[in-house]
Short mmCIF file of C-alpha atoms in Angstrom, two decimals:
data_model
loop_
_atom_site.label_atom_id
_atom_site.label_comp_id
_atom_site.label_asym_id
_atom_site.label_seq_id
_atom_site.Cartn_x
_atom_site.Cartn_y
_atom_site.Cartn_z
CA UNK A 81 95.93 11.60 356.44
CA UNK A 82 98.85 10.43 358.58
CA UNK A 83 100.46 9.05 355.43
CA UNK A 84 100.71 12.36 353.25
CA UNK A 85 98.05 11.43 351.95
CA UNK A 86 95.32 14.37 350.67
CA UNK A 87 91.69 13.83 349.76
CA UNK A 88 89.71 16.66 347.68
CA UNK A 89 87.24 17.34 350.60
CA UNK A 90 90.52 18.72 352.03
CA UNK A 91 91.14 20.86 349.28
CA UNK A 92 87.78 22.46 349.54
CA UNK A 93 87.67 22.10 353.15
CA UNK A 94 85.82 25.46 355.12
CA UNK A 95 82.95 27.08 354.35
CA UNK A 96 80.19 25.89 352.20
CA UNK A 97 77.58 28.47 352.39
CA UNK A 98 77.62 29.67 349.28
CA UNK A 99 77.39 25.71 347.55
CA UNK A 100 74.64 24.81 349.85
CA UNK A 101 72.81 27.99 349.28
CA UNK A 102 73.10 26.88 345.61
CA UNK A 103 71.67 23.52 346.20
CA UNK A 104 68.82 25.38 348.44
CA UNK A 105 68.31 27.50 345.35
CA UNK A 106 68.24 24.83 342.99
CA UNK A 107 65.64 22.60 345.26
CA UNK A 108 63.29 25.12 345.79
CA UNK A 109 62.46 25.58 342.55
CA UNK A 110 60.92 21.89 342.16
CA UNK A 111 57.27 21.28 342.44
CA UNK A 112 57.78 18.92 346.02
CA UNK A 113 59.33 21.56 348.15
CA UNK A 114 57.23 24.64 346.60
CA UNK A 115 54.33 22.51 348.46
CA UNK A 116 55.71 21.69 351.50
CA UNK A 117 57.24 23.23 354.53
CA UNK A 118 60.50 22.60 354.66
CA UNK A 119 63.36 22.60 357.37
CA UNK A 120 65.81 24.46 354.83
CA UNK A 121 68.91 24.92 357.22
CA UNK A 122 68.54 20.95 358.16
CA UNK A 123 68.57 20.08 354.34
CA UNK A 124 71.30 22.57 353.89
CA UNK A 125 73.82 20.97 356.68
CA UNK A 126 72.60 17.45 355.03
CA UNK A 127 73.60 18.83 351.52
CA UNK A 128 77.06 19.77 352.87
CA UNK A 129 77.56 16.90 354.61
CA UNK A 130 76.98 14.55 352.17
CA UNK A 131 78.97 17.20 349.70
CA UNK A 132 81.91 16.39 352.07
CA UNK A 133 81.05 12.77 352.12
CA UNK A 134 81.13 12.32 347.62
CA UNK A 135 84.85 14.15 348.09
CA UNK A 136 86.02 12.08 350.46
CA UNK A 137 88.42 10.71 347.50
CA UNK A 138 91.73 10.17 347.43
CA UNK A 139 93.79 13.22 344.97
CA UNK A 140 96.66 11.04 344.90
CA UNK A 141 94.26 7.68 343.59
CA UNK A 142 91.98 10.35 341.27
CA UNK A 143 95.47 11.75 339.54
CA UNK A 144 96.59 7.92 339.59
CA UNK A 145 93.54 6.82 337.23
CA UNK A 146 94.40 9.58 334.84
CA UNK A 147 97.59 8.42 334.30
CA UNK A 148 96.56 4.97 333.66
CA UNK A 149 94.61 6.37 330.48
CA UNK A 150 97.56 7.98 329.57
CA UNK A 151 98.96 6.91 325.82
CA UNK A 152 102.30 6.52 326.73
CA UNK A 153 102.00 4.09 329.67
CA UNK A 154 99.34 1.55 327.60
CA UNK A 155 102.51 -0.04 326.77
CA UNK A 156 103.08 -1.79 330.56
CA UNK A 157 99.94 -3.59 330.28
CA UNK A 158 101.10 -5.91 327.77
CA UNK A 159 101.45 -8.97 329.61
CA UNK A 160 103.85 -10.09 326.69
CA UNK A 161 106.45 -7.58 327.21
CA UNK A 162 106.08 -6.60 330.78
CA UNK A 163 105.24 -10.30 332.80
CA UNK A 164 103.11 -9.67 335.35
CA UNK A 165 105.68 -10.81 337.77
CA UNK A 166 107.89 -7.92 337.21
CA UNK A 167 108.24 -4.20 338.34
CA UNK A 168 108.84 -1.31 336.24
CA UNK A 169 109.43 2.37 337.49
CA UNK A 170 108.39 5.06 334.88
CA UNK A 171 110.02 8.62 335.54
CA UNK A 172 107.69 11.45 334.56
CA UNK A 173 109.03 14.45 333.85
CA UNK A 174 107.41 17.84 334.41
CA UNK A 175 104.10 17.84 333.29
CA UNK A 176 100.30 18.78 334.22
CA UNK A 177 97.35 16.07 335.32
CA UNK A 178 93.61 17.19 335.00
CA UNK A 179 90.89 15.13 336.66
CA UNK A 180 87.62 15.68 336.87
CA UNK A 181 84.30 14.28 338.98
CA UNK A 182 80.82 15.01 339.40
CA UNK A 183 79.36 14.31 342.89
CA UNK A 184 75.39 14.03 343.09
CA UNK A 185 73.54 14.81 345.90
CA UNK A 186 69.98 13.51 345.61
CA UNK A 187 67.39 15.12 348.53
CA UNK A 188 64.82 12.69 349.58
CA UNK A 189 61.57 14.88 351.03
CA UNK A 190 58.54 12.28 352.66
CA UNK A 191 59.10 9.68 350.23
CA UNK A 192 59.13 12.07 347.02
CA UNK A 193 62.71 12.99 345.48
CA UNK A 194 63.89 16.38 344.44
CA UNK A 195 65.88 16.98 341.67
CA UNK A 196 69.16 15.84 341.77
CA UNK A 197 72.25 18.46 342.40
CA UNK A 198 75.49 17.67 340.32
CA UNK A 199 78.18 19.57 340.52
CA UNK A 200 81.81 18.90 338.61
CA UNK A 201 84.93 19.18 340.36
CA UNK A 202 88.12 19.35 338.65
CA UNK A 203 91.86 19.14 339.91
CA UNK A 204 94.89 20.07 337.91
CA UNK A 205 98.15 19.03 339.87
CA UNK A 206 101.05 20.18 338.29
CA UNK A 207 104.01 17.97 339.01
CA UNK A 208 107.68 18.59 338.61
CA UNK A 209 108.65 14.96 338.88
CA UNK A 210 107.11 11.68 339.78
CA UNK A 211 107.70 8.08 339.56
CA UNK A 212 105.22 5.02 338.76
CA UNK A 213 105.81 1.64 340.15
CA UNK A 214 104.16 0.02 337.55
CA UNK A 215 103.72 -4.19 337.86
CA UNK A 216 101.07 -6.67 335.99
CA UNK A 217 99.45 -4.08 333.98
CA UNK A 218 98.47 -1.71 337.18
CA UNK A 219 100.30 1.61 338.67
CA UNK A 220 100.69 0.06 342.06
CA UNK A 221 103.04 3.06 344.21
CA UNK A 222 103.41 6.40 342.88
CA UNK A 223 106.61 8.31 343.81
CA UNK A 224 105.46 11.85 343.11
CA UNK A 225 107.91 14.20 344.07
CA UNK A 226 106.80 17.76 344.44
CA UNK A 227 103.73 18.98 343.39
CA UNK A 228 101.46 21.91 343.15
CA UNK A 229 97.15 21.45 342.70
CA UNK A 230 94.14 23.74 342.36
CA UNK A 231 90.75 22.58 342.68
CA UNK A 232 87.40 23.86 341.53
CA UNK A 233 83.65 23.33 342.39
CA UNK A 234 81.00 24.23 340.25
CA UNK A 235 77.72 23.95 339.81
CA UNK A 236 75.80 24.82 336.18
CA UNK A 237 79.34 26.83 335.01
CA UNK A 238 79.08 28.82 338.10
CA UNK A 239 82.70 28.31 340.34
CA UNK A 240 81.30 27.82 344.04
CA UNK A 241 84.74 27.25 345.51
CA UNK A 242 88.25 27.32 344.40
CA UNK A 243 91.57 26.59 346.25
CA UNK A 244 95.67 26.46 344.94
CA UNK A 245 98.00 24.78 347.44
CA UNK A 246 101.50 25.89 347.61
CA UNK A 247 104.38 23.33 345.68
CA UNK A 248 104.74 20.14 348.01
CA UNK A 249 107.30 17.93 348.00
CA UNK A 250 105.90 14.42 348.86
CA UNK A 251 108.16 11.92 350.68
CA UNK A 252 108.57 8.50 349.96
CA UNK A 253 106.44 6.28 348.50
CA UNK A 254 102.54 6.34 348.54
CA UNK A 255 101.08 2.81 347.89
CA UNK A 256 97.91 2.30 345.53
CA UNK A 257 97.08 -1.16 346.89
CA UNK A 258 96.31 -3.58 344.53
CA UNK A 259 96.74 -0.82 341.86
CA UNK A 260 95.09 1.51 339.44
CA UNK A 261 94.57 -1.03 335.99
CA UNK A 262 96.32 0.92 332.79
CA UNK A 263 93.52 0.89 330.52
#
């Protein structure tokens, strides 16, 4: 994270007892682990950990794909109006982003698996300002100016954790790589 950079694991970071004694709930209820002894705080660290693991993602890349659906931008991926060899920066003005996931977590137990746990996380970043660098049909940099976010995790409606960060103003320029396609 030495580049500004923020992935949702970070916005949920802290204590997970209450998700993994959700996904404890939820396993025990399945016709493997009712008959057979189980190590439940070992399969309860695993489920965090691998919790942590599926949200190791990228908020800046996840908000980044959701404006590549967006209607407005579809236009920069004509490759007869905007040639792939040239840049275009899009100013957005103030506006809201929702993106959603669902992480699995799938428990293995001696060769027999338990039902899998899928949860849906959601971010809504709202942003006063930001700027694509948009070239060959892909958001390739994102200037995004300053931003607020909440995040949610839930599992079957019920919110497990929830967290708001305070407006941020983002320096610079945050590079996508090859970029996000506009599709």
């Amino acid at each position: 994270m030495s580049d500004g950079r923020i992935q949702l694991s970070d916005l949920i970071a802290g204590d997970l007892h209450a998700v993994v004694d959700k996904v404890e709930q939820e396993l025990r209820t399945s016709d493997a682990a009712q008959s057979a002894s189980i190590a439940w705080s070992l399969v309860k660290a695993e489920a965090a950990m691998r919790l942590q693991e599926a949200l190791k993602v990228d908020a800046l890349e996840l908000i980044a794909g959701a404006w590549s659906k967006a209607r407005d931008l579809k236009k920069y991926a004509d490759p007869a109006k905007y040639p792939p060899d040239q840049s275009i920066v899009v100013h957005l003005g103030e506006h809201k982003v929702s993106c959603r996931m669902q992480p699995v977590i799938e428990v293995m137990l001696n060769q027999i698996s338990l039902p899998a746990i899928r949860f849906n996380f959601e971010l809504v970043a709202k942003f006063k300002s930001a700027a694509l660098s948009i070239r060959g049909g892909a958001i390739r940099a994102v200037l995004p100016g300053s931003c607020a976010a909440q995040a949610a995790l839930r599992y079957k409606g019920v919110k497990l954790k929830e967290a708001h960060t305070p407006e941020v103003r983002f320096p610079g320029r945050l590079d996508l790589g090859d970029g996000i396609r506009i599709n």
